[in-house]
Short mmCIF file of C-alpha atoms in Angstrom, two decimals:
data_model
loop_
_atom_site.label_atom_id
_atom_site.label_comp_id
_atom_site.label_asym_id
_atom_site.label_seq_id
_atom_site.Cartn_x
_atom_site.Cartn_y
_atom_site.Cartn_z
CA MET A 11 43.77 33.61 -0.61
CA PHE A 12 42.28 36.04 -3.11
CA HIS A 13 39.17 37.90 -2.12
CA VAL A 14 36.02 38.35 -4.17
CA LYS A 15 35.93 41.81 -5.69
CA HIS A 16 32.40 42.90 -4.78
CA GLN A 17 30.90 43.53 -1.37
CA THR A 18 27.16 43.38 -1.97
CA LEU A 19 25.67 39.92 -2.47
CA SER A 20 22.24 40.94 -3.75
CA ASN A 21 23.10 39.75 -7.26
CA THR A 22 25.16 36.74 -6.14
CA PHE A 23 24.11 33.12 -6.66
CA PHE A 24 25.58 30.07 -4.98
CA ILE A 25 24.97 26.75 -6.70
CA TRP A 26 25.65 23.93 -4.27
CA ASP A 27 26.59 20.30 -4.56
CA LEU A 28 24.88 18.21 -1.88
CA ASP A 29 26.65 14.99 -0.82
CA GLY A 30 29.82 15.81 1.08
CA THR A 31 29.26 19.55 0.70
CA LEU A 32 26.04 20.42 2.53
CA ILE A 33 25.18 17.00 3.95
CA ASP A 34 27.38 14.43 5.63
CA SER A 35 26.12 11.46 3.66
CA TYR A 36 29.23 9.52 2.66
CA LYS A 37 28.94 7.07 5.55
CA VAL A 38 25.45 6.14 4.37
CA ILE A 39 26.52 6.06 0.72
CA VAL A 40 29.61 3.93 1.22
CA SER A 41 28.00 1.45 3.61
CA SER A 42 25.04 1.10 1.23
CA ILE A 43 27.34 0.36 -1.71
CA GLU A 44 29.24 -2.11 0.46
CA LYS A 45 25.98 -3.90 1.39
CA VAL A 46 24.78 -4.13 -2.22
CA LEU A 47 28.16 -5.47 -3.39
CA ASN A 48 28.34 -7.96 -0.51
CA ASP A 49 24.91 -9.27 -1.53
CA LYS A 50 26.51 -10.01 -4.91
CA ASN A 51 29.47 -11.73 -3.21
CA VAL A 52 31.75 -8.83 -4.07
CA TYR A 53 33.91 -7.74 -1.16
CA ILE A 54 35.79 -4.46 -1.50
CA PRO A 55 37.25 -2.69 1.57
CA TYR A 56 35.21 0.19 2.93
CA ASN A 57 38.05 2.72 2.53
CA ILE A 58 38.55 1.76 -1.12
CA ILE A 59 34.85 2.29 -1.83
CA LYS A 60 34.96 5.66 -0.04
CA LYS A 61 38.08 6.81 -1.86
CA GLU A 62 36.82 5.80 -5.31
CA SER A 63 33.31 7.17 -4.75
CA THR A 64 34.46 10.53 -3.42
CA GLU A 65 37.40 11.15 -5.73
CA HIS A 66 35.16 10.49 -8.73
CA SER A 67 31.49 9.52 -8.39
CA VAL A 68 29.35 6.60 -7.32
CA GLY A 69 28.27 6.03 -10.91
CA GLU A 70 31.85 5.99 -12.16
CA PHE A 71 32.90 3.57 -9.42
CA LEU A 72 30.01 1.19 -10.12
CA GLY A 73 30.72 1.49 -13.83
CA LYS A 74 34.20 0.08 -13.21
CA ILE A 75 33.04 -2.61 -10.79
CA ALA A 76 30.16 -3.99 -12.88
CA PRO A 77 32.15 -5.37 -15.85
CA GLU A 78 34.99 -6.50 -13.60
CA TYR A 79 32.61 -8.82 -11.73
CA SER A 80 30.21 -9.51 -14.64
CA LEU A 81 27.38 -7.58 -12.99
CA SER A 82 24.71 -5.29 -14.41
CA PHE A 83 25.64 -1.65 -13.93
CA GLU A 84 21.99 -0.60 -14.14
CA GLU A 85 20.97 -3.07 -11.43
CA LEU A 86 23.85 -2.07 -9.15
CA GLU A 87 23.11 1.62 -9.55
CA ARG A 88 19.37 1.12 -8.96
CA LYS A 89 19.88 -0.98 -5.84
CA CYS A 90 22.52 1.36 -4.41
CA HIS A 91 20.36 4.43 -4.89
CA ALA A 92 17.32 2.67 -3.40
CA HIS A 93 19.34 1.60 -0.37
CA ILE A 94 20.75 5.11 0.08
CA ASP A 95 17.36 6.79 -0.37
CA ASN A 96 15.75 4.57 2.28
CA ARG A 97 18.30 5.75 4.85
CA TYR A 98 17.78 9.47 4.43
CA LEU A 99 16.94 10.00 8.11
CA GLU A 100 20.50 8.96 9.03
CA VAL A 101 22.03 11.84 7.07
CA GLU A 102 23.28 14.86 9.00
CA ALA A 103 24.20 18.37 7.93
CA ILE A 104 27.86 19.20 7.34
CA LYS A 105 29.35 21.35 10.09
CA ASN A 106 28.39 25.02 9.57
CA ALA A 107 26.28 24.26 6.48
CA LYS A 108 23.14 25.85 7.87
CA GLU A 109 25.15 28.68 9.40
CA ILE A 110 26.73 29.69 6.08
CA LEU A 111 23.45 29.36 4.19
CA ASP A 112 21.77 31.54 6.79
CA TYR A 113 24.52 34.15 6.74
CA LEU A 114 24.73 34.39 2.95
CA SER A 115 20.95 34.60 2.68
CA SER A 116 20.90 37.37 5.28
CA VAL A 117 23.19 39.51 3.10
CA GLY A 118 21.14 38.96 -0.03
CA ALA A 119 22.68 35.93 -1.76
CA LYS A 120 20.47 33.35 -3.43
CA HIS A 121 20.94 29.57 -3.38
CA LEU A 122 20.39 26.70 -5.80
CA ILE A 123 21.35 23.02 -5.74
CA TYR A 124 22.47 20.67 -8.49
CA THR A 125 23.20 17.16 -7.28
CA HIS A 126 23.50 13.66 -8.69
CA LYS A 127 21.50 12.50 -5.68
CA GLY A 128 18.06 11.03 -6.31
CA LYS A 129 14.57 11.30 -4.90
CA SER A 130 15.67 11.43 -1.24
CA THR A 131 17.19 14.88 -1.80
CA HIS A 132 14.04 16.80 -0.91
CA ASP A 133 13.28 14.56 2.08
CA ILE A 134 16.79 15.13 3.45
CA LEU A 135 16.60 18.89 3.03
CA ARG A 136 13.20 19.01 4.75
CA ASN A 137 14.36 16.73 7.55
CA LEU A 138 17.41 18.94 8.18
CA GLU A 139 15.31 22.12 7.88
CA MET A 140 17.47 23.37 5.03
CA ASP A 141 14.92 23.37 2.22
CA GLN A 142 13.81 26.96 2.84
CA TYR A 143 17.15 28.35 1.67
CA PHE A 144 16.89 27.21 -1.95
CA LEU A 145 15.10 28.74 -4.91
CA GLU A 146 15.32 25.46 -6.80
CA VAL A 147 16.83 22.01 -6.38
CA LEU A 148 17.83 19.88 -9.35
CA THR A 149 18.52 16.18 -8.83
CA ILE A 150 19.59 13.38 -11.14
CA GLU A 151 15.88 12.67 -11.72
CA ASP A 152 15.42 16.00 -13.51
CA GLY A 153 17.23 14.52 -16.50
CA PHE A 154 20.09 16.94 -16.98
CA LYS A 155 23.43 15.64 -18.18
CA ARG A 156 25.77 14.49 -15.43
CA LYS A 157 28.56 16.66 -14.13
CA PRO A 158 30.96 17.92 -15.35
CA ASP A 159 28.61 18.76 -18.22
CA PRO A 160 27.42 22.35 -17.60
CA GLU A 161 23.86 21.80 -18.82
CA ALA A 162 22.20 22.08 -15.38
CA ILE A 163 24.20 25.16 -14.41
CA ASN A 164 23.41 26.78 -17.76
CA TYR A 165 19.73 26.09 -17.10
CA PHE A 166 20.00 28.00 -13.82
CA VAL A 167 21.90 30.84 -15.49
CA ASP A 168 19.21 31.24 -18.15
CA LYS A 169 16.21 30.82 -15.83
CA TYR A 170 17.37 33.25 -13.16
CA SER A 171 19.27 35.65 -15.46
CA ILE A 172 22.44 35.04 -13.46
CA ASP A 173 25.48 37.20 -14.14
CA LYS A 174 28.27 34.62 -14.31
CA GLU A 175 30.67 37.09 -12.72
CA TYR A 176 28.68 36.68 -9.51
CA ALA A 177 27.97 32.95 -9.63
CA TYR A 178 29.78 30.27 -7.62
CA TYR A 179 29.53 26.51 -7.63
CA VAL A 180 30.44 25.00 -4.25
CA GLY A 181 31.48 21.35 -4.14
CA ASP A 182 33.87 18.83 -2.70
CA ARG A 183 34.94 16.92 -5.82
CA HIS A 184 36.76 17.56 -9.07
CA LEU A 185 33.46 17.02 -10.90
CA ASP A 186 32.07 20.11 -9.20
CA ILE A 187 35.06 22.27 -10.04
CA ASP A 188 35.04 21.12 -13.65
CA SER A 189 31.30 21.78 -13.88
CA ALA A 190 31.86 25.36 -12.77
CA ASN A 191 34.72 25.85 -15.20
CA ASN A 192 32.74 24.36 -18.07
CA ALA A 193 29.85 26.73 -17.33
CA GLY A 194 32.12 29.77 -17.05
CA ILE A 195 31.36 30.50 -13.39
CA LYS A 196 33.64 30.53 -10.34
CA SER A 197 34.28 27.53 -8.12
CA ILE A 198 34.67 27.10 -4.38
CA PHE A 199 36.33 23.81 -3.48
CA PHE A 200 35.31 22.45 -0.08
CA LYS A 201 38.10 20.26 1.30
CA PRO A 202 37.49 19.08 4.86
CA GLU A 203 40.33 17.44 6.76
CA ASP A 204 39.14 13.88 6.06
CA SER A 205 38.77 14.37 2.30
CA PHE A 206 40.62 12.11 -0.13
CA VAL A 207 40.27 14.72 -2.88
CA GLU A 208 43.23 17.02 -3.47
CA PRO A 209 43.15 20.45 -5.12
CA THR A 210 44.12 20.53 -8.79
CA GLY A 211 44.78 24.23 -9.32
CA ARG A 212 41.57 24.56 -11.33
CA GLU A 213 39.68 25.94 -8.31
CA ASN A 214 39.07 29.64 -7.77
CA TYR A 215 38.85 29.31 -4.00
CA ILE A 216 39.47 26.59 -1.39
CA VAL A 217 37.87 26.32 2.05
CA THR A 218 38.31 23.65 4.71
CA ASP A 219 35.21 24.74 6.65
CA LEU A 220 32.09 26.13 4.97
CA ILE A 221 32.00 29.08 7.34
CA GLU A 222 35.24 30.28 5.71
CA ILE A 223 33.17 31.34 2.69
CA LYS A 224 32.29 34.44 4.72
CA ASN A 225 35.95 35.47 4.49
CA LEU A 226 35.81 35.65 0.71
CA PHE A 227 33.55 38.70 0.77
#
């Protein structure tokens, strides 16, 4: 694996995805989608929902399901997000998430979040005692274009005068990698052992455990 060129992290920014990267939320997400679909008499196996939702996005998956079963995409998305948001206390931190945030902060790095998650984002971060690490957290409710559009990352770059040479987007899906590439910053692809998502070659770095990010510097 290639190593990052610089040693000091005082001018380095990490922009983080949330679901599946910092928080272990897919069980809640997938079971919530399953419940909402079952209420509409739509029965799709749990593993199919997980694979489709993690390889792409929840919105993209629901966008395919809605017309197939003559359902309202807007209603499905609203009900799924409401169900997920109400279960925020069930969400746990990804292994070594707090440890890597703490380490990187201790050596001067700064942290931001851009996630498609909704209003429960801040509650989850507070509940897991992770909120103190982040300068700013953008959610889907802030109105920026969805990934892989770089609009939200570009907002961060402009607001915090970020040197793109020292900026990294960390995420577990192709959307995250493409967002980084579209914004002209580097990407760190998080691929735990149980991930359905395979590397594409568009990533700058790949880690299977978040603590491995320490080894890049």
